[in-house]
XYZ file of C-alpha atoms in Angstrom:
615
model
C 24.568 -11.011 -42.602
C 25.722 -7.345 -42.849
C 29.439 -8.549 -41.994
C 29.502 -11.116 -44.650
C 28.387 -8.733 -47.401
C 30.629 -6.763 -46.428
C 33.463 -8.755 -46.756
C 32.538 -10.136 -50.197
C 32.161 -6.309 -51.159
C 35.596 -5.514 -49.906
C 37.109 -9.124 -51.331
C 35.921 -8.113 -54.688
C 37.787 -4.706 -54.709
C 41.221 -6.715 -53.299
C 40.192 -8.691 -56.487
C 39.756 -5.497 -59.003
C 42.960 -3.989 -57.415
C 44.788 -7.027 -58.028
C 44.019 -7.907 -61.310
C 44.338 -4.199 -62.501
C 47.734 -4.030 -61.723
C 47.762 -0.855 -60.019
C 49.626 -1.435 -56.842
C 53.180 -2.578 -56.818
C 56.292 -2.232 -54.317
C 58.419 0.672 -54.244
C 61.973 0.934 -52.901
C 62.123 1.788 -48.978
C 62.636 5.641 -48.626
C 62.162 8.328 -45.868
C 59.276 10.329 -46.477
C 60.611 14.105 -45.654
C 56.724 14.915 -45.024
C 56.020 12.634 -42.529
C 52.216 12.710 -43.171
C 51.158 9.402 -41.272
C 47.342 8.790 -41.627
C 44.994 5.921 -40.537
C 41.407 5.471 -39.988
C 39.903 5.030 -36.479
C 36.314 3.637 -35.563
C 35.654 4.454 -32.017
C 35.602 7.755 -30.649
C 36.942 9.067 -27.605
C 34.126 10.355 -24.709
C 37.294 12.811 -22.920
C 40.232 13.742 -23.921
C 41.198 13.965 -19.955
C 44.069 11.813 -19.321
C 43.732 12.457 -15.300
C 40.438 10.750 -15.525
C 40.308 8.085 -17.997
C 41.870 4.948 -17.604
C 40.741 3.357 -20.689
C 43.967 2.595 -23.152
C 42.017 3.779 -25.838
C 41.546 7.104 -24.412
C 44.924 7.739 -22.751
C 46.548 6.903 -25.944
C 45.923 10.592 -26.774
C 47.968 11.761 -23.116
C 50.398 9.558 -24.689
C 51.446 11.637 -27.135
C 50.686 14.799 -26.570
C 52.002 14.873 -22.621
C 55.388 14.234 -21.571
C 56.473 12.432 -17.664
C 59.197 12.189 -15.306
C 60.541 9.458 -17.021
C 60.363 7.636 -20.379
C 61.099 4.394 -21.496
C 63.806 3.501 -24.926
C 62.500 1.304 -27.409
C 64.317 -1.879 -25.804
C 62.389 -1.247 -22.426
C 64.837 1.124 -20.364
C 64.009 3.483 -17.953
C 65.134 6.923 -19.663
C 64.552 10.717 -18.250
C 62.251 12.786 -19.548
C 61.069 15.934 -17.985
C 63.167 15.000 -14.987
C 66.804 15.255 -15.786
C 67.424 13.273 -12.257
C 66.166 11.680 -9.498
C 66.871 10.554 -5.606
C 65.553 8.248 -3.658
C 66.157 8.841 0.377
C 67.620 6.196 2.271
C 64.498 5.090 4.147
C 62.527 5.037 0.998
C 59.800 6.961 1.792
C 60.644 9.875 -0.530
C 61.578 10.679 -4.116
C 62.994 13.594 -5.146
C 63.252 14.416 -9.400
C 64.717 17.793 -10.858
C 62.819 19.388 -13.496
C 63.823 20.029 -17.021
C 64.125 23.527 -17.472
C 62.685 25.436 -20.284
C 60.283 23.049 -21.518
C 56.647 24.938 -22.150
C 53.186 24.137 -22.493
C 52.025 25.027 -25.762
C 48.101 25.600 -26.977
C 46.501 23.413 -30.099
C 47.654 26.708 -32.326
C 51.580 26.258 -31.023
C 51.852 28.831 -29.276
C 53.466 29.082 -26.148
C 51.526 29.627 -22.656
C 53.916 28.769 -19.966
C 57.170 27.159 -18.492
C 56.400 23.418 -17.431
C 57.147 23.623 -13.279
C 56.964 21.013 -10.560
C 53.538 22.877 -9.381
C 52.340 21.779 -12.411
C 52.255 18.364 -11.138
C 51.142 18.981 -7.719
C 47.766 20.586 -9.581
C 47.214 17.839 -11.512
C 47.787 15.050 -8.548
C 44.980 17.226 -6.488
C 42.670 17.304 -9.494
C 43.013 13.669 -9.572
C 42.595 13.301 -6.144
C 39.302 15.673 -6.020
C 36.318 13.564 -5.911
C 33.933 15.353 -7.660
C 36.329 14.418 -11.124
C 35.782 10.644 -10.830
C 39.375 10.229 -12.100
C 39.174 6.357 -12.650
C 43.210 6.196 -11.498
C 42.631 7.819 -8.377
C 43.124 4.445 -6.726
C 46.572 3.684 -8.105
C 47.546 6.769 -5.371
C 45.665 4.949 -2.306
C 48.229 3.706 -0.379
C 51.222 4.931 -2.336
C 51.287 8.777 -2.030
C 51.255 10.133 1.455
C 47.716 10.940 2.871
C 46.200 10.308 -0.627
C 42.837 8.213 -0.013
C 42.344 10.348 3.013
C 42.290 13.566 0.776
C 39.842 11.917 -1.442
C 37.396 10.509 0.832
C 37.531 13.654 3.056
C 39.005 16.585 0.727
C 40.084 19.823 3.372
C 43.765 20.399 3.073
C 45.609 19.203 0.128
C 48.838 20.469 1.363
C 49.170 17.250 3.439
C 49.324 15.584 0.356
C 52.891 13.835 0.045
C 54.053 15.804 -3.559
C 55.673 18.991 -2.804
C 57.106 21.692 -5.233
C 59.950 23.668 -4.010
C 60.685 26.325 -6.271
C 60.116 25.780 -10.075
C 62.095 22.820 -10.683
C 62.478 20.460 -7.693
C 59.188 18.176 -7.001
C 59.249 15.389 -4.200
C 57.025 13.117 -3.552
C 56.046 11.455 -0.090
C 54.831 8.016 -0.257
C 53.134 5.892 2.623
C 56.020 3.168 2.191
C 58.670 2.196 0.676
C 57.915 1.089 -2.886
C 60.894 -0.071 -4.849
C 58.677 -0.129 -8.361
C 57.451 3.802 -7.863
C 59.295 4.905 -10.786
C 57.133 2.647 -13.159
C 54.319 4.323 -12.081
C 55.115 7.515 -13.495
C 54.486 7.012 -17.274
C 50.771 6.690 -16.615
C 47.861 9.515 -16.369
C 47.476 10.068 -13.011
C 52.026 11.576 -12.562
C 50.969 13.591 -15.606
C 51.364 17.162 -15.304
C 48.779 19.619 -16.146
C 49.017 23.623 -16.296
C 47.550 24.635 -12.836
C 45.707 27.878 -14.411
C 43.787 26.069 -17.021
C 42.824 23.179 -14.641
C 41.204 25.455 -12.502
C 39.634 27.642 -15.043
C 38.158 24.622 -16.784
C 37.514 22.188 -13.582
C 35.030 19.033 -14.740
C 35.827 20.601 -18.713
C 39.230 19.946 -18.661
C 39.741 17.695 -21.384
C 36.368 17.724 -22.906
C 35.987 16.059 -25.930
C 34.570 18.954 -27.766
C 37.547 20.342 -29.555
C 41.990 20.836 -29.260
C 41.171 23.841 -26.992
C 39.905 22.098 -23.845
C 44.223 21.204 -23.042
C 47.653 22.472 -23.173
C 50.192 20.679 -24.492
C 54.265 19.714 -23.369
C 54.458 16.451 -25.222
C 56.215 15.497 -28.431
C 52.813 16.494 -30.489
C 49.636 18.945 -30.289
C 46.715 18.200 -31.202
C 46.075 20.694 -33.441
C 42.379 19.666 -34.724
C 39.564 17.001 -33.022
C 36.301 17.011 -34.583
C 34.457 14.104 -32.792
C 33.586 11.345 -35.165
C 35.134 13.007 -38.200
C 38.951 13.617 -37.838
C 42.072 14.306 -35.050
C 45.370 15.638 -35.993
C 48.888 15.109 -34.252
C 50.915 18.222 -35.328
C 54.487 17.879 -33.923
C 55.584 20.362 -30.799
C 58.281 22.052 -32.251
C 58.463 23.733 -29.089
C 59.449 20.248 -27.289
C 62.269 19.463 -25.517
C 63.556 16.250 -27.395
C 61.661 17.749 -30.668
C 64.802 16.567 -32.682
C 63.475 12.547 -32.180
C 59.801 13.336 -32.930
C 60.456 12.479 -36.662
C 56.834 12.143 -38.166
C 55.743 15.903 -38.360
C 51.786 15.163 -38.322
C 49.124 12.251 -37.744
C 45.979 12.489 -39.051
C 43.547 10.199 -38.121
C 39.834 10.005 -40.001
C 36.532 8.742 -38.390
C 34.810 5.571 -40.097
C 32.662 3.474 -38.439
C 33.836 0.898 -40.836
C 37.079 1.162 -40.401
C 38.107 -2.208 -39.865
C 36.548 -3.231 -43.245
C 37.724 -0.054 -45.006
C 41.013 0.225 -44.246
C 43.115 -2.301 -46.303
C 41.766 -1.586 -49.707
C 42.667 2.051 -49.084
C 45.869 1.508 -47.683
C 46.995 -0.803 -51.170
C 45.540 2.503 -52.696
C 47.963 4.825 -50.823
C 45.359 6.490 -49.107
C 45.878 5.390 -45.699
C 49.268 4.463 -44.200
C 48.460 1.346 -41.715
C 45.862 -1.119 -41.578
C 45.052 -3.795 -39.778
C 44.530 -6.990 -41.480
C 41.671 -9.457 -39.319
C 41.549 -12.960 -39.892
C 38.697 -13.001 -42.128
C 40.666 -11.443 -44.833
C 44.159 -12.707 -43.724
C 44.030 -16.022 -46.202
C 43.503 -13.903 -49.177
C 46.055 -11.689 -48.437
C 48.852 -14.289 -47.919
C 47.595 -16.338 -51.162
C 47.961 -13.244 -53.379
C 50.848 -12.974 -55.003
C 51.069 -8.675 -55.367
C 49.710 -8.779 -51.460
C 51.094 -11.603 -49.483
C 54.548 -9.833 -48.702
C 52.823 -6.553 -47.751
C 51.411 -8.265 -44.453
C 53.587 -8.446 -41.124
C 53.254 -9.915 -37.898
C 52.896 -7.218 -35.259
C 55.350 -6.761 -31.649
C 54.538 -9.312 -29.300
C 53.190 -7.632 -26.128
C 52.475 -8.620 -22.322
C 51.022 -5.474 -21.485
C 47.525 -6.192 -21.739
C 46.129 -9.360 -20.211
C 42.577 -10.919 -21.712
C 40.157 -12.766 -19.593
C 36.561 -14.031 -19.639
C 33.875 -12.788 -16.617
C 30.970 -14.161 -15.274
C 28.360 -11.390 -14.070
C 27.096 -12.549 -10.330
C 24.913 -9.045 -10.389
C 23.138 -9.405 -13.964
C 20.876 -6.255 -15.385
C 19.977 -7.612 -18.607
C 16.677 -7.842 -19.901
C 14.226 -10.759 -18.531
C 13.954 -12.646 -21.636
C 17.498 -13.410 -20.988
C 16.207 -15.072 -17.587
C 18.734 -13.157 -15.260
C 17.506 -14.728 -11.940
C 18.096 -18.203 -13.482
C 21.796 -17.331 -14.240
C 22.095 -15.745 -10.960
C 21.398 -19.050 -9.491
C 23.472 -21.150 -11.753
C 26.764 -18.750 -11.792
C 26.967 -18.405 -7.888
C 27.594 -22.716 -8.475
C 31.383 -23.432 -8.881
C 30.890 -26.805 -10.542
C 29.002 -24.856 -13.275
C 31.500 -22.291 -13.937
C 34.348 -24.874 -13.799
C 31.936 -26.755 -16.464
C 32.291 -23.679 -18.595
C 35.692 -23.076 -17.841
C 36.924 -26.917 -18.636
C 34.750 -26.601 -21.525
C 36.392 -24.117 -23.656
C 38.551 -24.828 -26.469
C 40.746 -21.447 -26.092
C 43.003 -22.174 -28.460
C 40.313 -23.142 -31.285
C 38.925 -19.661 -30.146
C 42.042 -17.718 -30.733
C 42.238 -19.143 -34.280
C 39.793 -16.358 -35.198
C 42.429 -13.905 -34.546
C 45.723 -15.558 -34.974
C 45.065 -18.507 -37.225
C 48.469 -19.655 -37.658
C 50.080 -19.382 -34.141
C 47.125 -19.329 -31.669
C 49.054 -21.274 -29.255
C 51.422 -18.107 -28.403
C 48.485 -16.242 -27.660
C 47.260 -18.628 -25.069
C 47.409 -17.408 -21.482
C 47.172 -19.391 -18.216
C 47.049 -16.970 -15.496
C 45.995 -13.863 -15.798
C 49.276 -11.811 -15.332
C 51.416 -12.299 -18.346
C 54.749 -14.266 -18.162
C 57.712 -11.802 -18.646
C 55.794 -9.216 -17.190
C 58.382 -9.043 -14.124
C 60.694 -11.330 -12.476
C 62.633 -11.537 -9.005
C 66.295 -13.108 -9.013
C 65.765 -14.149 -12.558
C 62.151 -16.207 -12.001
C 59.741 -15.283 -13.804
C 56.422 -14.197 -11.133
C 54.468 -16.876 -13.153
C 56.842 -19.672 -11.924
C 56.007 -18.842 -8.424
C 54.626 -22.163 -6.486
C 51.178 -21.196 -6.325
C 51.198 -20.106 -10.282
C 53.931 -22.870 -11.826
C 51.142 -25.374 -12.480
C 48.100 -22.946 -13.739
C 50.466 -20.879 -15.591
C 51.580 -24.429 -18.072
C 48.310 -26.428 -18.037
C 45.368 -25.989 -20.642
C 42.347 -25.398 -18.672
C 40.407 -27.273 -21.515
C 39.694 -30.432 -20.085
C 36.879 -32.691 -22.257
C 36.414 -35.437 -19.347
C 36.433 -33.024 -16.380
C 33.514 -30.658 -18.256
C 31.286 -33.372 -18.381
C 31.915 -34.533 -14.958
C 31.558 -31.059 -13.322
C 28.513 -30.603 -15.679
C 26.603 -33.489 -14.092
C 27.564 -31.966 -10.670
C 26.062 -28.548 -11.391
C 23.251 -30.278 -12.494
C 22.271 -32.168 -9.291
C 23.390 -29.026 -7.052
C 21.282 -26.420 -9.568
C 18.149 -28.352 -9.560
C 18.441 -28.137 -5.384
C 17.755 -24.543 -5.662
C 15.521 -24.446 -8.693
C 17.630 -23.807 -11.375
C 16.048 -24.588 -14.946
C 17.683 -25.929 -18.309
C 19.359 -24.709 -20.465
C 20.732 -21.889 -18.636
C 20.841 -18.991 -20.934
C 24.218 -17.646 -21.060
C 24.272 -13.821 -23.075
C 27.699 -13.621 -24.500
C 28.161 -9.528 -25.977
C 30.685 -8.424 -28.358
C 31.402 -4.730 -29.479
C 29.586 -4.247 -33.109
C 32.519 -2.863 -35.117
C 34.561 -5.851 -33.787
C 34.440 -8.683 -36.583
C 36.800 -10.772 -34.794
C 35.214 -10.811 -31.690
C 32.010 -11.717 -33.033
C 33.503 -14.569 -34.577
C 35.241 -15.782 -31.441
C 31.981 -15.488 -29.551
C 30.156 -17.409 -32.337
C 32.997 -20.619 -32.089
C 33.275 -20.033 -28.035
C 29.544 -20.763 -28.017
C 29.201 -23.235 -30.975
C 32.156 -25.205 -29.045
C 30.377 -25.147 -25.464
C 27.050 -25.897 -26.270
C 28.144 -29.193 -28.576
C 30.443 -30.458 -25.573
C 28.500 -29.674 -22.876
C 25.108 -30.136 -24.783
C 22.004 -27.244 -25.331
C 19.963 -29.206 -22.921
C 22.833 -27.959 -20.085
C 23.611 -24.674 -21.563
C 22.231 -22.577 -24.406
C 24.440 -19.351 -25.743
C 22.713 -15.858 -27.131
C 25.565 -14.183 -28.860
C 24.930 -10.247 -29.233
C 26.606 -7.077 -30.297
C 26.874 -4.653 -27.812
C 27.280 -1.173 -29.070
C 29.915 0.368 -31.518
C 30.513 3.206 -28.772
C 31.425 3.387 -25.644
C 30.593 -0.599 -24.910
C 32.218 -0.610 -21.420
C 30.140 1.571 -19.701
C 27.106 1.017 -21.790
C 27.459 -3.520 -21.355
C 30.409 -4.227 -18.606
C 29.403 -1.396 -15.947
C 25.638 -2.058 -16.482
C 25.834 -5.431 -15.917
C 24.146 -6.423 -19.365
C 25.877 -9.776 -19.873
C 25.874 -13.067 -18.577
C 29.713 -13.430 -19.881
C 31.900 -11.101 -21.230
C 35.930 -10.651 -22.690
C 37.175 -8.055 -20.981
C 41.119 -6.938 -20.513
C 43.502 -5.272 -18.084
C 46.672 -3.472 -19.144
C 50.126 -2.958 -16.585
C 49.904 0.296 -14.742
C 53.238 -0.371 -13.359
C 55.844 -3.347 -12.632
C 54.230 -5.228 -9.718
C 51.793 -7.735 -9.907
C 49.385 -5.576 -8.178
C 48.520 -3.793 -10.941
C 46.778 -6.682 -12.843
C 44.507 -7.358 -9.263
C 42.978 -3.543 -9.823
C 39.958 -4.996 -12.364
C 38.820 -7.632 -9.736
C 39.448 -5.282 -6.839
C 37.050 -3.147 -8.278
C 34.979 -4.366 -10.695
C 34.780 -8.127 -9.374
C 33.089 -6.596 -6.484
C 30.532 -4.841 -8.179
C 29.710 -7.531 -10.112
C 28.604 -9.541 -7.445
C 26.270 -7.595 -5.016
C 23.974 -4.658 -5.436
C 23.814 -4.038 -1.622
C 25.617 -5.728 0.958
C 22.014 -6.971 2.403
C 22.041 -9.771 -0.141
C 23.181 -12.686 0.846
C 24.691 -14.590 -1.832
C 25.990 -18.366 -1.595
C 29.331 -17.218 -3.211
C 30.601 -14.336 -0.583
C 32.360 -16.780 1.330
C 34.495 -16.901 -1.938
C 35.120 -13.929 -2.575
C 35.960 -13.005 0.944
C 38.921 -15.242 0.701
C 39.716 -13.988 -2.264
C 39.913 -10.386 -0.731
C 41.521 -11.216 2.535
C 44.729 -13.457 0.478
C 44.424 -9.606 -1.611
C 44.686 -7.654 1.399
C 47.241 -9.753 2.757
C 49.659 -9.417 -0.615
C 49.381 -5.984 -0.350
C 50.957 -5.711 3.570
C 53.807 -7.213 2.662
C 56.020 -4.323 0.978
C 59.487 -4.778 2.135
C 60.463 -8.454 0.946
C 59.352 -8.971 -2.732
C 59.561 -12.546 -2.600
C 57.433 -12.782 -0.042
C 54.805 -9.988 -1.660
C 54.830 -12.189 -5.230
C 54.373 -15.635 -3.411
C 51.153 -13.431 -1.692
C 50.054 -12.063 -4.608
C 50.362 -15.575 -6.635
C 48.331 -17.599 -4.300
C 45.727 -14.859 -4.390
C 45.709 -15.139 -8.089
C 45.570 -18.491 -8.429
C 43.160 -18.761 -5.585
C 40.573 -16.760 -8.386
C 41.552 -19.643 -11.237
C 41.085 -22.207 -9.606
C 37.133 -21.231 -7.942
C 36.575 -20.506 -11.286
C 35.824 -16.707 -10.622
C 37.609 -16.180 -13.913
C 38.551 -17.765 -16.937
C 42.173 -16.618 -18.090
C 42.025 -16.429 -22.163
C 44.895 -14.514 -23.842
C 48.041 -11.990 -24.247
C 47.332 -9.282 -26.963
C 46.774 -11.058 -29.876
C 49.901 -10.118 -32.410
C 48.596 -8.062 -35.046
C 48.644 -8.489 -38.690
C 49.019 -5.375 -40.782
C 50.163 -3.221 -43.116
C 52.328 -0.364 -42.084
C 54.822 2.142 -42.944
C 56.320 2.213 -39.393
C 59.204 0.296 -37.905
C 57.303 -0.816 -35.141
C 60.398 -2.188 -33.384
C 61.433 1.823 -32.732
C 58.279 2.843 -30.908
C 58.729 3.293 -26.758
C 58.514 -0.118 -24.916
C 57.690 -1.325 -21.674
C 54.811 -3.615 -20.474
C 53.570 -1.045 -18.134
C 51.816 2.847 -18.924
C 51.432 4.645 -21.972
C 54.702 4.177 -23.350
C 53.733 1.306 -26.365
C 50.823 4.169 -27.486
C 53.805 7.075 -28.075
C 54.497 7.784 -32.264
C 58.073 9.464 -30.626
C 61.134 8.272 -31.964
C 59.369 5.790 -34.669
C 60.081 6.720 -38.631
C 57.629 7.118 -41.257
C 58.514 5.576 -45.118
C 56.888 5.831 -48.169
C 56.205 2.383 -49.090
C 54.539 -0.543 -46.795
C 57.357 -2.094 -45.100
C 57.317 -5.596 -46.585
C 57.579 -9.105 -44.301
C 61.374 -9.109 -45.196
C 61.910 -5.545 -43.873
C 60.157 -6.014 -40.441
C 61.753 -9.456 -39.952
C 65.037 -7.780 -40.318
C 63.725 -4.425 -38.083
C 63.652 -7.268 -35.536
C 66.732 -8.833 -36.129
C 68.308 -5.392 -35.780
C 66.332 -4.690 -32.598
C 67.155 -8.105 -30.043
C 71.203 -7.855 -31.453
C 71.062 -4.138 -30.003
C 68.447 -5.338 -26.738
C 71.432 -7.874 -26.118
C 74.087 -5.776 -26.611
C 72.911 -3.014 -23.981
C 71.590 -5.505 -21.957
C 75.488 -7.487 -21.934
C 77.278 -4.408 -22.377
């Protein structure tokens, strides 16, 4: 009820600005201030990008810490604090020259050090230090030289394949060939950090109590953070490629209704970008002072969306976790729930007019990578999944009645309740749990399955719903860490797992599953030298989760409506690390860019993409 008033509240003040006359267009022009400033609604628990690997969080590495390497706005691989690199003929060792003269800086500007190549052996060993409980530890296991054996033993880091020799030349050792390595290096754990202050601030490093707790050597500082009030981006002047950093400051306000808030101040020039949700979408298109002022956001296959069952629930008893334990472990049931679900009707909350191209199959993207010019998704195992709608009315029922027969074996009761959680602050995501459940329970019927639909805190939702196990079923996501399909197996490696057992004691019917689902894991993972071979591996493995049902593949990242007064189609680009969070390189103007302007942005953008790519 406290949504809906809200939105008539804010409707009403669209209404009063509109009628009032006091917002109108304004010729495009460069704003020589570059004062870019938004409202955010969810805080930040570190600022530690060796640690975190939430996107939300490493969005602030992102532009405040530089790489290796970079990537252009058209997706190519570009140098960055590494003027060059070498790969030995074996493979089994990379070699990258430093920039030279590049410093870190502290949240005041002033400079502390020279950027060197031990500055990224300290930060690989604080990664690798288990007392830190860097969540990207893993992505080193099996890749860097002696890596997991550090970790889970500690004693000498010096066998530790990265090596600095001198200042400026930093190699790194890996366990075997890997021809993607270089993608890896735009995400947290290759970042550098300045060896003095990592030691002197160990577990504080990055603390989210102030600008103070990190140096800087990206293409902004962050000059203020005041948790749950306001962050500023002040540009590094003292940066090497300082001469494309062309907005001079960010400045980012706290609301906890930010999502509601933010249109109605950004027609009132007091915000520069906000994002417009579905619930207010038709009255923005149907005005006429309004309806040019909203543009379609850049299409992404970075981030992959996906619905989980919990086989280990911890929610509260009224929620009857035992029963659900009983009826999830049953793969007729969850291939009732899967068949069952109208995605498409479900992605009309967020994308009412296209919800079709947000639709996902499988649960790595299409164009995310390709061998010999097929797409990984067209792989045998993955060609049928990745083109078929899983909704299937006839199949639901019949798997239903199957369930039913097996459940009542092993004293299941009906309805099963099924607690669905959504973050508070998220309107949309309420209001795709509310049709998701709506749409089950009339095809399937409440006396089969009946749907409690709850917020889940504002803050910190993850670790206070996902990693606590209080759900039944749950949207969750996975960005690219790098260009292999590996990288989208790292939630279910880890999380899937502890999802399912407590303690290895238990014996639950569906570990046979999952066993296979580990070993055809295990076995994509061996095969390193012929990528054909390692995609086919890592396809059946995919589709072997799909098709038990152990997940329910929903969505790309849905493609943002907004108002803006960025060219979006300048930012960094790649499908893989930080580089779609980085502000570098993109220009700030005074007006919102109307529909007209960004279609022709992207116009501009795929002639040049082809161009390079052709020329």
């Amino acid at each position: 009820m406290r949504v809906g008033k809200r939105i008539v509240l804010l409707l009403l003040s669209f209404s009063l600005l509109l009628t009032s006359g006091c917002f109108r267009t304004s010729k495009v022009v460069e704003n020589e201030e570059s004062i870019y400033r938004l409202l955010y609604s969810s805080e930040v628990s570190t600022l530690n990008y060796l640690v975190t690997s939430s996107s939300h969080e490493i969005r602030v590495g992102a532009n405040v810490i530089d790489t290796l390497v970079e990537y252009d706005s058209f997706g190519n691989l570009m140098p960055s604090l590494a003027t060059s690199w070498k790969v030995s003929e074996d493979g089994l060792s990379v070699t990258f020259e430093l920039r030279e003269g590049e410093y870190w800086v502290n949240e005041k500007g002033e400079k502390i050090a020279e950027v060197t190549a031990k500055d990224f052996v300290s930060a690989m060993q604080y990664v690798l230090t288990k007392e830190y409980e860097s969540e990207t530890a893993k992505l080193l296991f099996g890749l860097i030289k002696n890596a997991k054996d550090f970790y889970e033993k500690q004693g000498d880091f010096k066998r530790v394949g990265v090596k600095a020799f001198g200042n400026y030349t930093l190699v790194y050792t890996l366990e075997q060939p890997c021809p993607y390595f270089l993608s890896y290096l735009t995400y947290g754990c290759f970042m550098p950090a300045y060896g003095p202050l990592l030691e002197e601030l160990k577990s504080k490093f990055g603390a989210a109590t102030g600008p103070d707790t990190l140096y800087y050597n990206g293409a902004y500082r962050l000059s203020v953070f005041k948790p749950q009030e306001k962050r500023i981006f002040q540009k590094n002047e003292a940066n090497w490629d300082a001469d494309l950093v062309y907005i001079n400051r960010i400045e980012e306000t706290y609301n906890s209704e930010a999502a509601t808030l933010a249109p109605a101040l950004a027609l009132r020039g007091e915000i520069d970008y906000a994002a417009i949700h579905s619930d207010l979408l038709d009255t923005f298109m149907e005005q006429k002072n309004t309806k040019d002022l909203v543009s379609r956001g850049r299409k992404k296959t970075d981030y992959s969306f996906f619905y989980i069952f919990n086989f280990n629930p911890k929610f509260e008893k009224r929620y009857e976790p035992q029963n659900w334990k009983k009826a999830v472990q049953n793969e007729n049931f969850r291939l009732a729930i899967m068949s069952a679900m109208d995605r498409v009707k479900a992605l009309r909350v967020a994308e009412p007019n296209h919800p079709e191209e947000l639709l996902l199959n499988s649960i790595t993207p299409p164009n995310f990578i390709r061998f010999e010019g097929e797409d990984y998704t067209e792989f045998p195992a993955l060609y049928d999944i990745s083109r078929r709608d899983s909704f299937k009315k006839d199949m639901a029922v019949i798997y239903k009645e199957k369930a039913k027969q097996e459940l009542k074996k092993v004293g299941c009761t009906f309805p099963v309740k099924i607690l669905l959680r959504y973050r508070a602050n998220s309107t949309d995501w309420a209001n795709e749990c509310i049709v998701i459940a709506q749409q089950i329970e009339s095809l399937l019927g409440k006396d089969f399955v009946r749907f409690i639909v709850e917020a889940g805190p504002s803050q910190n939702f993850t670790s206070q719903v996902r990693e606590r196990g209080d759900y039944a079923m749950l949207k969750s996501n996975w960005g690219a860490d790098y260009a292999d399909p590996q990288t989208f197996t790292e939630f279910f490696d880890d999380d899937l797992a502890s999802h399912i057992l407590p303690s290895k004691e238990e014996k639950l019917s569906i570990m046979p599953v999952i066993d296979t689902y580990y070993e055809l894991l295990t076995e994509a993972k061996e095969s390193v030298l012929d990528i054909k071979e390692r995609y086919t591996a890592f396809a059946e493995a995919e589709a072997f989760l799909i098709n038990h049902a152990l997940v329910i593949p929903f969505s790309i990242s849905p493609v943002s409506y907004q108002m803006t007064k960025l060219n979006i189609y300048e930012s960094s680009y790649a499908s893989f690390g930080v580089s779609t969070s980085r502000y570098k390189g993109m220009k700030y103007y005074k007006v919102i860019l109307n529909n007209r302007i960004v279609e022709i942005n992207k116009a501009v953008w795929e002639k040049e993409k082809k161009q390079k790519k052709d020329g």
